[in-house]
Short mmCIF file of C-alpha atoms in Angstrom, two decimals:
data_model
loop_
_atom_site.label_atom_id
_atom_site.label_comp_id
_atom_site.label_asym_id
_atom_site.label_seq_id
_atom_site.Cartn_x
_atom_site.Cartn_y
_atom_site.Cartn_z
CA ARG A 102 9.03 -1.26 22.36
CA SER A 103 11.80 -3.46 20.95
CA SER A 104 9.14 -5.41 19.02
CA TRP A 105 8.26 -2.34 17.00
CA LEU A 106 11.95 -1.77 16.22
CA VAL A 107 12.16 -5.30 14.84
CA LEU A 108 9.39 -4.36 12.42
CA ALA A 109 11.20 -1.22 11.26
CA PRO A 110 12.43 -2.66 7.91
CA LEU A 111 8.80 -3.30 6.96
CA LEU A 112 7.23 -0.05 8.05
CA THR A 113 7.37 1.49 4.59
CA PRO A 114 4.55 -0.29 2.76
CA PRO A 115 4.72 -1.04 -0.96
CA VAL A 116 2.62 1.23 -3.14
CA PRO A 117 -0.77 -0.44 -3.66
CA VAL A 118 -1.61 -1.47 -7.20
CA ILE A 119 -4.95 -0.01 -8.25
CA THR A 120 -6.60 -2.49 -10.53
CA ALA A 121 -8.82 -1.45 -13.41
CA PRO A 122 -12.37 -2.84 -13.39
CA PRO A 123 -12.77 -5.77 -15.78
CA CYS A 124 -15.89 -4.21 -17.30
CA SER A 125 -18.99 -2.21 -16.51
CA LEU A 126 -22.06 -3.77 -14.99
CA CYS A 127 -24.84 -4.90 -17.30
CA PRO A 128 -28.24 -3.22 -16.99
CA GLU A 129 -30.55 -6.05 -15.91
CA GLY A 130 -31.18 -7.20 -12.30
CA ALA A 131 -29.00 -9.91 -10.79
CA HIS A 132 -27.64 -10.82 -14.21
CA ARG A 133 -25.73 -7.53 -14.28
CA PHE A 134 -23.08 -9.29 -12.20
CA GLN A 135 -22.33 -12.05 -14.68
CA TRP A 136 -19.16 -10.21 -15.71
CA ILE A 137 -17.58 -11.82 -12.62
CA ARG A 138 -17.46 -15.12 -14.50
CA ASN A 139 -14.81 -13.57 -16.77
CA LEU A 140 -12.50 -13.93 -13.76
CA VAL A 141 -13.70 -16.96 -11.78
CA PRO A 142 -16.01 -19.96 -12.16
CA GLU A 143 -19.75 -19.27 -11.92
CA PHE A 144 -21.79 -21.86 -10.04
CA GLY A 145 -25.52 -21.70 -10.71
CA ILE A 146 -27.61 -23.26 -7.92
CA SER A 147 -31.12 -23.20 -6.54
CA SER A 148 -31.70 -20.71 -3.73
CA SER A 149 -33.25 -23.54 -1.71
CA HIS A 150 -29.69 -24.85 -1.22
CA VAL A 151 -28.59 -21.67 0.59
CA LYS A 152 -29.14 -21.22 4.32
CA VAL A 153 -28.04 -18.13 6.26
CA LEU A 154 -27.09 -18.77 9.89
CA SER A 155 -27.17 -16.07 12.52
CA SER A 156 -25.46 -17.19 15.73
CA PRO A 157 -22.15 -18.70 16.90
CA ALA A 158 -23.99 -21.52 18.69
CA GLU A 159 -25.85 -22.43 15.48
CA PHE A 160 -22.54 -22.44 13.61
CA TYR A 161 -20.89 -24.72 16.18
CA GLU A 162 -23.76 -27.20 16.29
CA LEU A 163 -23.82 -27.33 12.49
CA LEU A 164 -20.08 -28.09 12.40
CA LYS A 165 -20.57 -31.07 14.72
CA VAL A 166 -23.63 -32.38 12.84
CA GLN A 167 -21.84 -32.11 9.49
CA ILE A 168 -18.67 -33.83 10.77
CA LYS A 169 -20.70 -36.73 12.15
CA ALA A 170 -22.63 -37.13 8.88
CA ALA A 171 -19.59 -36.94 6.55
CA LYS A 172 -18.89 -40.03 4.44
CA GLN A 173 -16.32 -38.94 1.81
CA ARG A 174 -14.52 -35.78 2.87
CA VAL A 175 -14.06 -33.20 5.58
CA VAL A 176 -12.10 -30.12 4.50
CA MET A 177 -11.51 -27.35 7.04
CA ALA A 178 -9.51 -24.19 6.37
CA SER A 179 -9.10 -21.72 9.22
CA LEU A 180 -6.56 -19.38 10.77
CA TYR A 181 -6.22 -21.72 13.75
CA LEU A 182 -7.90 -24.32 15.95
CA GLY A 183 -8.32 -23.32 19.59
CA THR A 184 -7.33 -25.47 22.55
CA GLY A 185 -10.42 -25.41 24.79
CA LEU A 186 -13.12 -27.96 25.57
CA LEU A 187 -15.36 -26.97 22.66
CA GLU A 188 -12.51 -27.34 20.19
CA GLN A 189 -11.59 -30.70 21.73
CA GLU A 190 -15.19 -31.79 21.18
CA LEU A 191 -14.79 -31.00 17.47
CA VAL A 192 -11.61 -33.08 17.33
CA ASP A 193 -13.44 -35.89 19.15
CA CYS A 194 -16.23 -35.71 16.55
CA LEU A 195 -13.63 -36.09 13.80
CA GLU A 196 -12.05 -39.05 15.58
CA GLU A 197 -15.42 -40.74 16.12
CA THR A 198 -16.43 -40.25 12.47
CA LEU A 199 -13.09 -41.58 11.19
CA GLN A 200 -13.35 -44.61 13.49
CA LYS A 201 -16.92 -45.39 12.37
CA SER A 202 -15.86 -45.06 8.77
CA LEU A 203 -13.08 -47.62 9.31
CA GLN A 204 -15.36 -50.04 11.15
CA ALA A 205 -18.04 -49.84 8.46
CA LYS A 206 -15.79 -50.69 5.53
CA GLY A 207 -12.51 -51.98 6.89
CA SER A 208 -10.73 -49.43 4.73
CA SER A 209 -12.29 -45.99 4.87
CA ASN A 210 -13.10 -43.67 1.97
CA LEU A 211 -13.31 -40.71 4.36
CA ARG A 212 -10.52 -38.16 4.02
CA VAL A 213 -9.93 -35.28 6.42
CA SER A 214 -7.88 -32.29 5.25
CA ILE A 215 -7.17 -29.39 7.62
CA LEU A 216 -5.40 -26.18 6.57
CA LEU A 217 -4.24 -23.71 9.23
CA ASP A 218 -1.67 -20.95 9.54
CA TYR A 219 1.76 -22.07 10.74
CA THR A 220 2.60 -19.11 13.01
CA ARG A 221 -0.85 -18.80 14.61
CA GLY A 222 -1.28 -22.57 14.86
CA SER A 223 2.12 -22.98 16.57
CA ARG A 224 1.64 -20.28 19.21
CA GLY A 225 2.27 -21.48 22.78
CA ARG A 226 2.97 -24.93 24.16
CA LYS A 227 -0.58 -26.16 23.72
CA ASN A 228 -1.70 -25.13 20.27
CA SER A 229 -3.50 -26.19 17.09
CA ARG A 230 -0.73 -28.67 16.28
CA THR A 231 -0.83 -30.46 19.62
CA MET A 232 -4.64 -30.68 19.32
CA LEU A 233 -4.39 -32.45 15.96
CA VAL A 234 -1.32 -34.69 16.36
CA PRO A 235 -3.37 -37.50 18.01
CA LEU A 236 -5.62 -37.63 14.91
CA LEU A 237 -2.56 -37.93 12.66
CA GLN A 238 -1.12 -40.67 14.85
CA ARG A 239 -4.32 -42.70 14.84
CA PHE A 240 -5.40 -42.16 11.22
CA PRO A 241 -2.21 -41.45 9.25
CA GLU A 242 -3.69 -42.57 5.92
CA GLN A 243 -6.85 -40.49 6.19
CA VAL A 244 -5.82 -37.22 7.86
CA ARG A 245 -3.73 -34.40 6.42
CA VAL A 246 -2.83 -31.26 8.38
CA SER A 247 -1.19 -28.48 6.37
CA LEU A 248 0.33 -25.37 7.96
CA PHE A 249 0.79 -22.43 5.61
CA HIS A 250 3.89 -20.29 6.24
CA THR A 251 4.05 -16.94 4.46
CA PRO A 252 7.10 -16.60 2.19
CA ASN A 253 7.52 -13.03 3.45
CA LEU A 254 8.64 -14.18 6.92
CA ARG A 255 12.18 -15.39 6.32
CA GLY A 256 15.85 -14.87 7.13
CA LEU A 257 16.79 -12.45 9.90
CA LEU A 258 13.22 -11.19 10.16
CA ARG A 259 11.99 -14.68 11.04
CA LEU A 260 14.71 -15.12 13.65
CA LEU A 261 14.18 -11.76 15.35
CA ILE A 262 10.41 -11.23 15.41
CA PRO A 263 8.94 -12.85 18.53
CA GLU A 264 5.87 -15.09 18.67
CA ARG A 265 2.56 -13.28 18.09
CA PHE A 266 4.33 -10.38 16.33
CA ASN A 267 5.45 -12.75 13.58
CA GLU A 268 1.77 -13.15 12.66
CA THR A 269 1.69 -9.55 11.43
CA ILE A 270 3.77 -10.39 8.34
CA GLY A 271 1.16 -12.59 6.66
CA LEU A 272 -1.29 -15.40 7.43
CA GLN A 273 -3.49 -18.14 6.03
CA HIS A 274 -6.78 -16.38 6.74
CA ILE A 275 -9.29 -18.39 4.65
CA LYS A 276 -12.27 -19.87 6.51
CA VAL A 277 -14.04 -22.68 4.64
CA TYR A 278 -15.69 -25.70 6.30
CA LEU A 279 -16.71 -28.46 3.90
CA PHE A 280 -18.40 -31.81 4.49
CA ASP A 281 -19.06 -34.07 1.48
CA ASP A 282 -21.04 -31.71 -0.79
CA ASN A 283 -22.02 -29.15 1.87
CA VAL A 284 -19.95 -25.97 2.26
CA ILE A 285 -19.97 -23.41 5.08
CA LEU A 286 -18.47 -20.00 4.19
CA SER A 287 -17.68 -17.78 7.15
CA GLY A 288 -15.26 -15.35 8.72
CA ALA A 289 -15.22 -17.40 11.94
CA ASN A 290 -12.23 -19.37 13.18
CA LEU A 291 -12.32 -22.73 14.96
CA SER A 292 -12.14 -21.31 18.47
CA ASP A 293 -14.50 -21.25 21.46
CA LEU A 294 -15.11 -17.48 21.18
CA TYR A 295 -16.47 -18.01 17.67
CA PHE A 296 -18.76 -20.75 19.00
CA THR A 297 -20.23 -18.72 21.89
CA ASN A 298 -20.16 -14.91 22.00
CA ARG A 299 -18.24 -13.59 19.00
CA GLN A 300 -20.61 -12.39 16.28
CA ASP A 301 -19.70 -13.40 12.74
CA ARG A 302 -21.47 -14.39 9.50
CA TYR A 303 -22.12 -17.90 8.21
CA VAL A 304 -23.72 -19.26 5.03
CA LEU A 305 -24.36 -22.95 4.32
CA LEU A 306 -24.42 -24.11 0.69
CA GLN A 307 -26.12 -27.51 0.76
CA ASP A 308 -25.81 -30.29 -1.80
CA SER A 309 -23.46 -28.26 -4.01
CA PRO A 310 -20.90 -30.78 -5.31
CA GLU A 311 -19.27 -28.47 -7.86
CA ILE A 312 -18.67 -25.74 -5.26
CA ALA A 313 -17.41 -28.34 -2.77
CA ASP A 314 -15.03 -29.73 -5.41
CA PHE A 315 -13.70 -26.23 -6.10
CA PHE A 316 -12.93 -25.45 -2.46
CA THR A 317 -11.48 -28.93 -1.90
CA GLU A 318 -9.10 -28.34 -4.80
CA LEU A 319 -8.26 -24.83 -3.54
CA VAL A 320 -7.42 -26.06 -0.03
CA ASP A 321 -5.42 -28.96 -1.54
CA ALA A 322 -3.44 -26.50 -3.69
CA ILE A 323 -2.55 -24.30 -0.71
CA GLY A 324 -1.89 -27.42 1.35
CA ASP A 325 0.60 -28.66 -1.27
CA VAL A 326 2.73 -25.51 -0.85
CA SER A 327 2.42 -25.60 2.96
CA LEU A 328 4.35 -27.40 5.69
CA GLN A 329 2.91 -30.82 6.53
CA LEU A 330 2.36 -31.67 10.20
CA GLN A 331 3.94 -35.00 11.17
CA GLN A 332 2.96 -37.50 13.87
CA ASP A 333 5.79 -36.31 16.14
CA ASP A 334 4.65 -32.63 15.88
CA THR A 335 7.46 -31.74 13.47
CA VAL A 336 6.77 -30.27 10.04
CA GLN A 337 8.18 -30.91 6.60
CA MET A 338 7.49 -29.92 3.01
CA MET A 339 6.16 -32.35 0.43
CA GLU A 340 8.94 -34.02 -1.51
CA GLY A 341 10.26 -31.88 -4.35
CA MET A 342 8.35 -28.76 -3.22
CA GLU A 343 10.06 -25.36 -2.79
CA HIS A 344 10.34 -24.34 0.88
CA PRO A 345 8.39 -21.17 1.82
CA TYR A 346 11.13 -19.52 3.90
CA GLN A 347 14.28 -21.54 3.24
CA GLY A 348 13.90 -21.85 -0.53
CA ASP A 349 13.89 -19.28 -3.33
CA LYS A 350 11.06 -16.84 -2.62
CA MET A 351 10.27 -16.02 -6.25
CA ALA A 352 10.27 -19.68 -7.28
CA TYR A 353 7.99 -20.56 -4.34
CA CYS A 354 5.50 -17.78 -5.17
CA GLU A 355 5.44 -18.76 -8.85
CA ILE A 356 4.70 -22.39 -7.96
CA ALA A 357 1.96 -21.32 -5.54
CA ASN A 358 0.45 -18.96 -8.12
CA ARG A 359 0.43 -21.71 -10.74
CA ARG A 360 -1.21 -24.24 -8.39
CA VAL A 361 -3.97 -21.87 -7.28
CA MET A 362 -4.65 -20.45 -10.75
CA GLU A 363 -4.88 -24.01 -12.14
CA VAL A 364 -7.73 -24.65 -9.68
CA ILE A 365 -9.52 -21.41 -10.62
CA ASN A 366 -9.06 -21.78 -14.37
CA SER A 367 -9.89 -25.49 -14.58
CA ALA A 368 -13.09 -24.94 -12.57
CA ARG A 369 -13.95 -21.97 -14.78
CA THR A 370 -13.48 -24.09 -17.91
CA ARG A 371 -15.66 -26.88 -16.45
CA GLN A 372 -18.42 -24.43 -15.60
CA GLU A 373 -18.29 -22.79 -19.04
CA LEU A 374 -18.71 -26.22 -20.64
CA LEU A 375 -21.70 -26.89 -18.39
CA HIS A 376 -23.20 -23.51 -19.33
CA ALA A 377 -22.67 -24.27 -23.02
CA GLN A 378 -24.30 -27.70 -22.67
CA ALA A 379 -27.24 -26.23 -20.77
CA PHE A 380 -27.67 -23.51 -23.40
CA HIS A 381 -27.45 -26.09 -26.21
CA SER A 382 -30.02 -28.30 -24.47
CA SER A 383 -32.39 -25.37 -24.02
CA GLN A 384 -32.21 -24.71 -27.76
CA GLN A 385 -33.33 -28.23 -28.64
CA GLY A 386 -36.95 -27.31 -28.07
CA SER A 387 -39.91 -29.09 -26.56
CA SER A 388 -39.48 -32.20 -28.74
CA LEU A 389 -36.32 -33.14 -26.81
CA LEU A 390 -38.07 -32.51 -23.52
CA SER A 391 -40.90 -34.78 -24.53
CA GLN A 392 -38.43 -37.55 -25.49
CA GLN A 393 -36.41 -37.35 -22.26
CA GLY A 394 -39.13 -36.38 -19.83
CA SER A 395 -38.64 -33.61 -17.31
CA ALA A 396 -38.17 -35.74 -14.18
CA GLY A 397 -34.36 -35.83 -14.36
CA LEU A 398 -33.87 -32.17 -15.26
CA LYS A 399 -32.41 -29.77 -12.71
CA PRO A 400 -34.42 -26.62 -12.02
CA GLU A 401 -33.08 -23.45 -13.61
CA PRO A 402 -30.68 -21.74 -11.18
CA ASP A 403 -31.87 -18.54 -9.53
CA THR A 404 -28.69 -18.00 -7.50
CA TRP A 405 -25.07 -17.75 -8.59
CA ILE A 406 -21.94 -18.32 -6.50
CA TYR A 407 -18.62 -16.71 -7.48
CA PRO A 408 -15.52 -17.63 -5.42
CA LEU A 409 -13.25 -14.59 -5.00
CA ILE A 410 -9.61 -15.32 -4.14
CA GLN A 411 -7.04 -12.81 -2.90
CA MET A 412 -3.43 -13.91 -2.45
CA LYS A 413 -1.25 -10.88 -3.14
CA PRO A 414 1.97 -12.69 -2.04
CA PHE A 415 1.30 -14.99 -5.03
CA GLY A 416 0.20 -12.20 -7.37
CA ILE A 417 -3.53 -13.14 -7.23
CA GLN A 418 -5.85 -10.13 -6.82
CA ILE A 419 -9.27 -11.35 -7.93
CA ASP A 420 -11.20 -10.35 -4.80
CA GLU A 421 -9.67 -6.86 -4.88
CA MET A 422 -10.62 -6.40 -8.55
CA VAL A 423 -14.22 -7.52 -8.01
CA THR A 424 -14.68 -5.46 -4.83
CA GLU A 425 -13.28 -2.33 -6.47
CA THR A 426 -15.57 -2.83 -9.46
CA LEU A 427 -18.65 -3.27 -7.27
CA LEU A 428 -17.80 -0.07 -5.38
CA THR A 429 -17.00 1.82 -8.60
CA GLU A 430 -20.10 0.80 -10.52
CA ALA A 431 -22.72 1.03 -7.76
CA GLU A 432 -25.33 3.43 -9.12
CA ARG A 433 -26.81 6.51 -7.52
CA ASP A 434 -29.43 5.56 -4.91
CA ALA A 435 -28.02 2.04 -4.61
CA ARG A 436 -27.24 1.14 -1.00
CA ILE A 437 -24.17 -0.73 0.14
CA TYR A 438 -24.01 -2.13 3.65
CA LEU A 439 -20.37 -2.92 4.44
CA THR A 440 -19.25 -4.46 7.70
CA THR A 441 -15.85 -5.30 9.16
CA GLY A 442 -14.64 -6.32 12.60
CA TYR A 443 -11.48 -4.29 12.02
CA PHE A 444 -12.08 -0.95 10.33
CA ASN A 445 -8.90 -0.23 8.42
CA LEU A 446 -9.93 0.22 4.76
CA THR A 447 -7.31 0.40 2.03
CA GLN A 448 -6.81 3.82 0.50
CA ALA A 449 -8.32 2.57 -2.76
CA TYR A 450 -11.52 1.39 -1.02
CA MET A 451 -11.78 4.65 0.96
CA ASP A 452 -11.35 6.75 -2.18
CA LEU A 453 -14.05 4.77 -3.99
CA ILE A 454 -16.51 5.05 -1.08
CA LEU A 455 -15.92 8.81 -0.78
CA GLY A 456 -15.89 9.44 -4.53
CA THR A 457 -18.79 7.37 -5.87
CA ARG A 458 -22.58 7.79 -5.90
CA ALA A 459 -24.09 4.98 -3.85
CA GLU A 460 -25.20 5.31 -0.23
CA TYR A 461 -23.01 3.53 2.31
CA ARG A 462 -23.81 2.18 5.76
CA ILE A 463 -20.53 0.97 7.27
CA LEU A 464 -20.74 -1.20 10.40
CA LEU A 465 -17.65 -1.58 12.59
CA ALA A 466 -16.77 -2.64 16.10
CA SER A 467 -17.04 -0.21 18.99
CA PRO A 468 -13.85 -0.35 21.16
CA GLU A 469 -15.54 -2.59 23.75
CA VAL A 470 -16.45 -5.31 21.23
CA ASN A 471 -13.11 -5.20 19.40
CA GLY A 472 -11.36 -8.57 19.67
CA PHE A 473 -8.24 -6.87 21.09
CA PHE A 474 -10.12 -5.00 23.85
CA GLY A 475 -8.45 -5.63 27.21
CA ALA A 476 -5.45 -7.42 25.66
CA LYS A 477 -2.10 -7.24 27.45
CA GLY A 478 0.88 -5.22 26.28
CA VAL A 479 1.00 -3.41 22.96
CA ALA A 480 -2.00 -5.37 21.63
CA GLY A 481 -4.18 -3.61 24.23
CA ALA A 482 -3.66 -0.32 22.36
CA ILE A 483 -5.00 -1.74 19.08
CA PRO A 484 -8.67 -0.78 19.75
CA ALA A 485 -7.49 2.82 20.31
CA ALA A 486 -5.62 2.67 17.00
CA TYR A 487 -8.85 1.59 15.29
CA VAL A 488 -10.69 4.48 16.97
CA TYR A 489 -8.04 6.85 15.58
CA ILE A 490 -8.41 5.39 12.04
CA GLU A 491 -12.20 5.61 12.32
CA HIS A 492 -12.04 9.23 13.52
CA GLN A 493 -9.77 10.20 10.62
CA PHE A 494 -12.13 8.62 8.10
CA TYR A 495 -15.19 10.20 9.71
CA SER A 496 -13.47 13.60 9.65
CA GLU A 497 -12.87 13.15 5.92
CA VAL A 498 -16.54 12.27 5.40
CA CYS A 499 -17.56 15.45 7.25
CA TYR A 500 -15.03 17.58 5.39
CA LEU A 501 -16.54 16.42 2.09
CA HIS A 502 -20.11 16.95 3.44
CA GLN A 503 -20.92 13.28 2.82
CA GLN A 504 -22.49 12.47 6.21
CA GLU A 505 -25.89 11.69 4.67
CA ARG A 506 -24.48 9.42 1.97
CA VAL A 507 -21.73 7.69 3.99
CA GLN A 508 -22.81 6.70 7.49
CA LEU A 509 -20.71 4.92 10.09
CA GLN A 510 -22.35 2.70 12.70
CA GLU A 511 -20.73 0.97 15.67
CA TYR A 512 -21.73 -2.50 16.81
CA SER A 513 -22.18 -2.72 20.57
CA ARG A 514 -23.43 -5.71 22.55
CA ALA A 515 -22.69 -6.43 26.20
CA GLY A 516 -20.51 -9.48 26.72
CA TRP A 517 -19.87 -10.00 22.99
CA THR A 518 -17.13 -9.24 20.49
CA PHE A 519 -17.68 -8.44 16.80
CA HIS A 520 -15.98 -10.16 13.87
CA ALA A 521 -18.55 -10.00 11.05
CA LYS A 522 -17.35 -8.89 7.65
CA GLY A 523 -18.90 -8.60 4.22
CA LEU A 524 -21.13 -6.53 2.02
CA TRP A 525 -24.77 -6.39 0.92
CA LEU A 526 -25.75 -4.54 -2.25
CA TYR A 527 -29.25 -3.11 -2.70
CA LEU A 528 -29.96 -1.86 -6.21
CA ALA A 529 -31.63 1.55 -6.58
CA GLY A 530 -35.32 1.30 -5.72
CA SER A 531 -35.02 -2.14 -4.09
CA ASP A 532 -35.74 -2.98 -0.46
CA LEU A 533 -33.85 -6.29 -0.67
CA PRO A 534 -30.22 -7.09 -1.51
CA CYS A 535 -29.45 -9.06 -4.67
CA LEU A 536 -25.75 -9.56 -3.88
CA THR A 537 -23.69 -10.28 -0.80
CA LEU A 538 -19.99 -10.90 -0.21
CA ILE A 539 -19.20 -13.32 2.61
CA GLY A 540 -15.92 -14.88 3.72
CA SER A 541 -12.61 -13.99 5.33
CA PRO A 542 -11.50 -10.53 4.01
CA ASN A 543 -11.79 -7.41 6.20
CA PHE A 544 -11.38 -4.88 3.32
CA GLY A 545 -8.15 -3.71 4.96
CA TYR A 546 -4.51 -3.56 3.92
CA ARG A 547 -3.74 -6.97 5.42
CA SER A 548 -6.57 -8.66 3.55
CA VAL A 549 -5.54 -7.12 0.24
CA HIS A 550 -1.74 -7.29 0.50
CA ARG A 551 -0.52 -9.74 3.16
CA ASP A 552 -2.86 -12.65 3.87
CA LEU A 553 -4.45 -15.50 1.93
CA GLU A 554 -8.17 -14.70 1.68
CA ALA A 555 -11.29 -16.15 0.08
CA GLN A 556 -14.92 -15.14 0.01
CA VAL A 557 -17.86 -15.72 -2.28
CA ALA A 558 -20.17 -13.34 -4.04
CA ILE A 559 -23.71 -14.69 -3.78
CA VAL A 560 -26.01 -13.18 -6.42
CA THR A 561 -29.68 -14.14 -6.28
CA GLU A 562 -32.97 -13.36 -7.99
CA ASN A 563 -34.96 -15.32 -5.40
CA LYS A 564 -37.02 -13.11 -3.09
CA ALA A 565 -36.99 -15.59 -0.19
CA LEU A 566 -33.18 -15.75 -0.18
CA GLN A 567 -32.95 -11.99 -0.62
CA GLN A 568 -35.20 -11.72 2.45
CA GLN A 569 -32.87 -14.04 4.40
CA LEU A 570 -29.89 -11.86 3.51
CA HIS A 571 -31.82 -8.69 4.37
CA GLN A 572 -32.78 -10.08 7.78
CA GLU A 573 -29.15 -11.05 8.42
CA GLN A 574 -28.07 -7.49 7.65
CA GLU A 575 -30.84 -5.95 9.76
CA GLN A 576 -30.06 -8.20 12.74
CA LEU A 577 -26.43 -7.07 12.74
CA TYR A 578 -27.17 -3.38 12.26
CA LEU A 579 -29.89 -3.38 14.96
CA CYS A 580 -27.10 -3.79 17.55
CA SER A 581 -25.45 -0.55 16.48
CA GLY A 582 -25.48 3.19 17.02
CA VAL A 583 -24.79 5.88 14.43
CA VAL A 584 -21.42 7.63 14.71
CA SER A 585 -21.56 11.41 15.18
CA PRO A 586 -19.04 14.08 16.27
CA SER A 587 -20.03 13.48 19.90
CA THR A 588 -18.98 9.82 19.59
CA PHE A 589 -15.33 10.85 19.67
CA GLU A 590 -15.82 13.12 22.69
CA GLN A 591 -16.61 10.16 24.95
CA PRO A 592 -13.91 9.33 27.54
CA ASN A 593 -13.43 5.80 26.15
CA ARG A 594 -12.49 7.31 22.75
CA TYR A 595 -9.47 9.12 24.08
CA VAL A 596 -6.39 8.12 22.03
CA LYS A 597 -2.96 8.64 23.54
CA LEU A 598 -0.44 10.67 21.59
CA TRP A 599 1.98 7.75 21.14
CA VAL A 600 -0.83 5.66 19.60
CA LYS A 601 -1.59 8.47 17.13
CA LEU A 602 2.08 8.69 16.20
CA VAL A 603 2.58 4.94 15.81
CA THR A 604 -0.70 4.08 14.04
CA PRO A 605 0.29 5.40 10.56
CA LEU A 606 3.46 3.28 10.75
CA ILE A 607 1.85 0.03 11.88
CA LYS A 608 -1.69 0.18 10.44
CA ASN A 609 -0.71 -2.14 7.60
CA PHE A 610 0.11 -4.94 10.05
CA PHE A 611 -3.26 -5.37 11.81
#
C-alpha cells in the first residue's frame, strides 16, 4: 500500500500530445507507404533476406548460432538478461566467440555491445550485471555493457521508490539482436521464459549491412548517454557526459535527443543519396548496362524497412506519428490485426480505432497467459486490472455498435504466456498483408510516453513474404477465442472493487 503512496506525485499523467499525420497515403499498393521515408531512413532490400520465426526455441537457437558465427560485431539491446542456465549458455557463447576471435588474430576485430535497462538489470543480488561482469573482466577492450537510466527517476523519487516499483517510471525497452550484418527484431527479452514458453514475434533480416549499421549506431547513441558497467560491478558515465539523474535533466534530454536524431538523420541522408544514385543509374539506359554487365547489379528491392523510434523522454515521437497515421488512413474494408501482450491502448489509439473505417482484430492476453498471472503482492492484481481495461474498451465498442468492425480476441494456451506485439495491415480486397510493424512497443501509455522503444515497419510487394507474414498472424490468432459479453461473466474475470478504483490512477505505469 505504501508503494502506491510513493507514486502519488506521478499519478496525474501529462496530457498526451496528439500528433498530426505527416501526409496522406498514396494510392498504389505497397508504395503508398513511402511517405514514411520523410521521417526515417528507408532501406530497400530483397524479400529473400527476410525470415519470419515462430517459436521461442527457434529464436534461442538462432541467437546462439549467430553469436558463434559473428566476426565483427555483436550488438544486443534488451530490457534485461536473465540469470538462469539458458542465459548463462548465451554468455558462454559470447565468451567462446570472443576467445576464438583473439586466438585467430592475436588482436580481435570482434566488438560486443550490450544495452540493458539499469533498474531492471540491477534487480536482486544475482542480476544482469553480475552475469556480464566476467565478460568485462576477461575482454575489457572488446566488450561494452551500457545500462540506461531514465532521467525521470531522480531526487527524492529515486530514493523512496523501492526496487521493482522504480521500473514503472521508465525503461530501456528496445529489443534488437545484431550479429555482423544480420539483425533480429523482436519483442522478446533475453530471459529463459522468452526462450521456452513465452510467445513473441521474431523477424530475421539477413545480410543487411545498412540496417545493421543503423541499429549499431542507434544502440551506440543510447549507450553513450547510459551508465557504463565496470569490471567491479560499479557504474559510471562516460567522461564529459551529463548524468541522467544527478545532472541537469533538460541538458541530458537535449544531448540524448541530439545523439539519437543524428543517427536517424544521417542514415536518412545516406539512404536518400543511394536512392538518387540508383534512380540516376536507371536513367542511363541499356547502353550503360551493356558496358558494365549485369552481374554486379543488385536486384531491385521488393521490400522496404523503416525503423520507427519512440523516445518521448527525449522528445522523439516518430513511432507514435507513423502508427497514428496508419490507423487514421486505413481505408474502408482494410483489415488491421493488432496484437499486444498488455492491452492498455493510449486514448489516441483507442479513439482512432473506434472512429475510423477499417476492420480491426485485436489480439490480447487472457488473464492466465498474462506475464503477471500468479505474481506475488500488488503485481498479482495486474492481470485483473488488464481485464478491467479490456472490459471498459469492449463496452465502448458495444455502445457504439462496432462489434462487427472491431473484434477482440484473447490468446489462450496451456502452460504458455503471451508477449507478442505488432500489427499487420491488409489492404481492401487483399488476402495477404503488405505491411507489418514488429518490435518492442505495446501501443500503450508506457510505450508512447515513458520508455525507449523501437520497431520496424516492413512493407513488401513480394507474395512469398506476404504469405510468411500472413501465416505468422494466423498461427497467433488460431490460439484465441473471440471476446463476447459472456467472457466477462466468467468467475476468473471478477475484478475486485479496489482494483477498479486504483486502475485509472496507475494504468499509465504498466
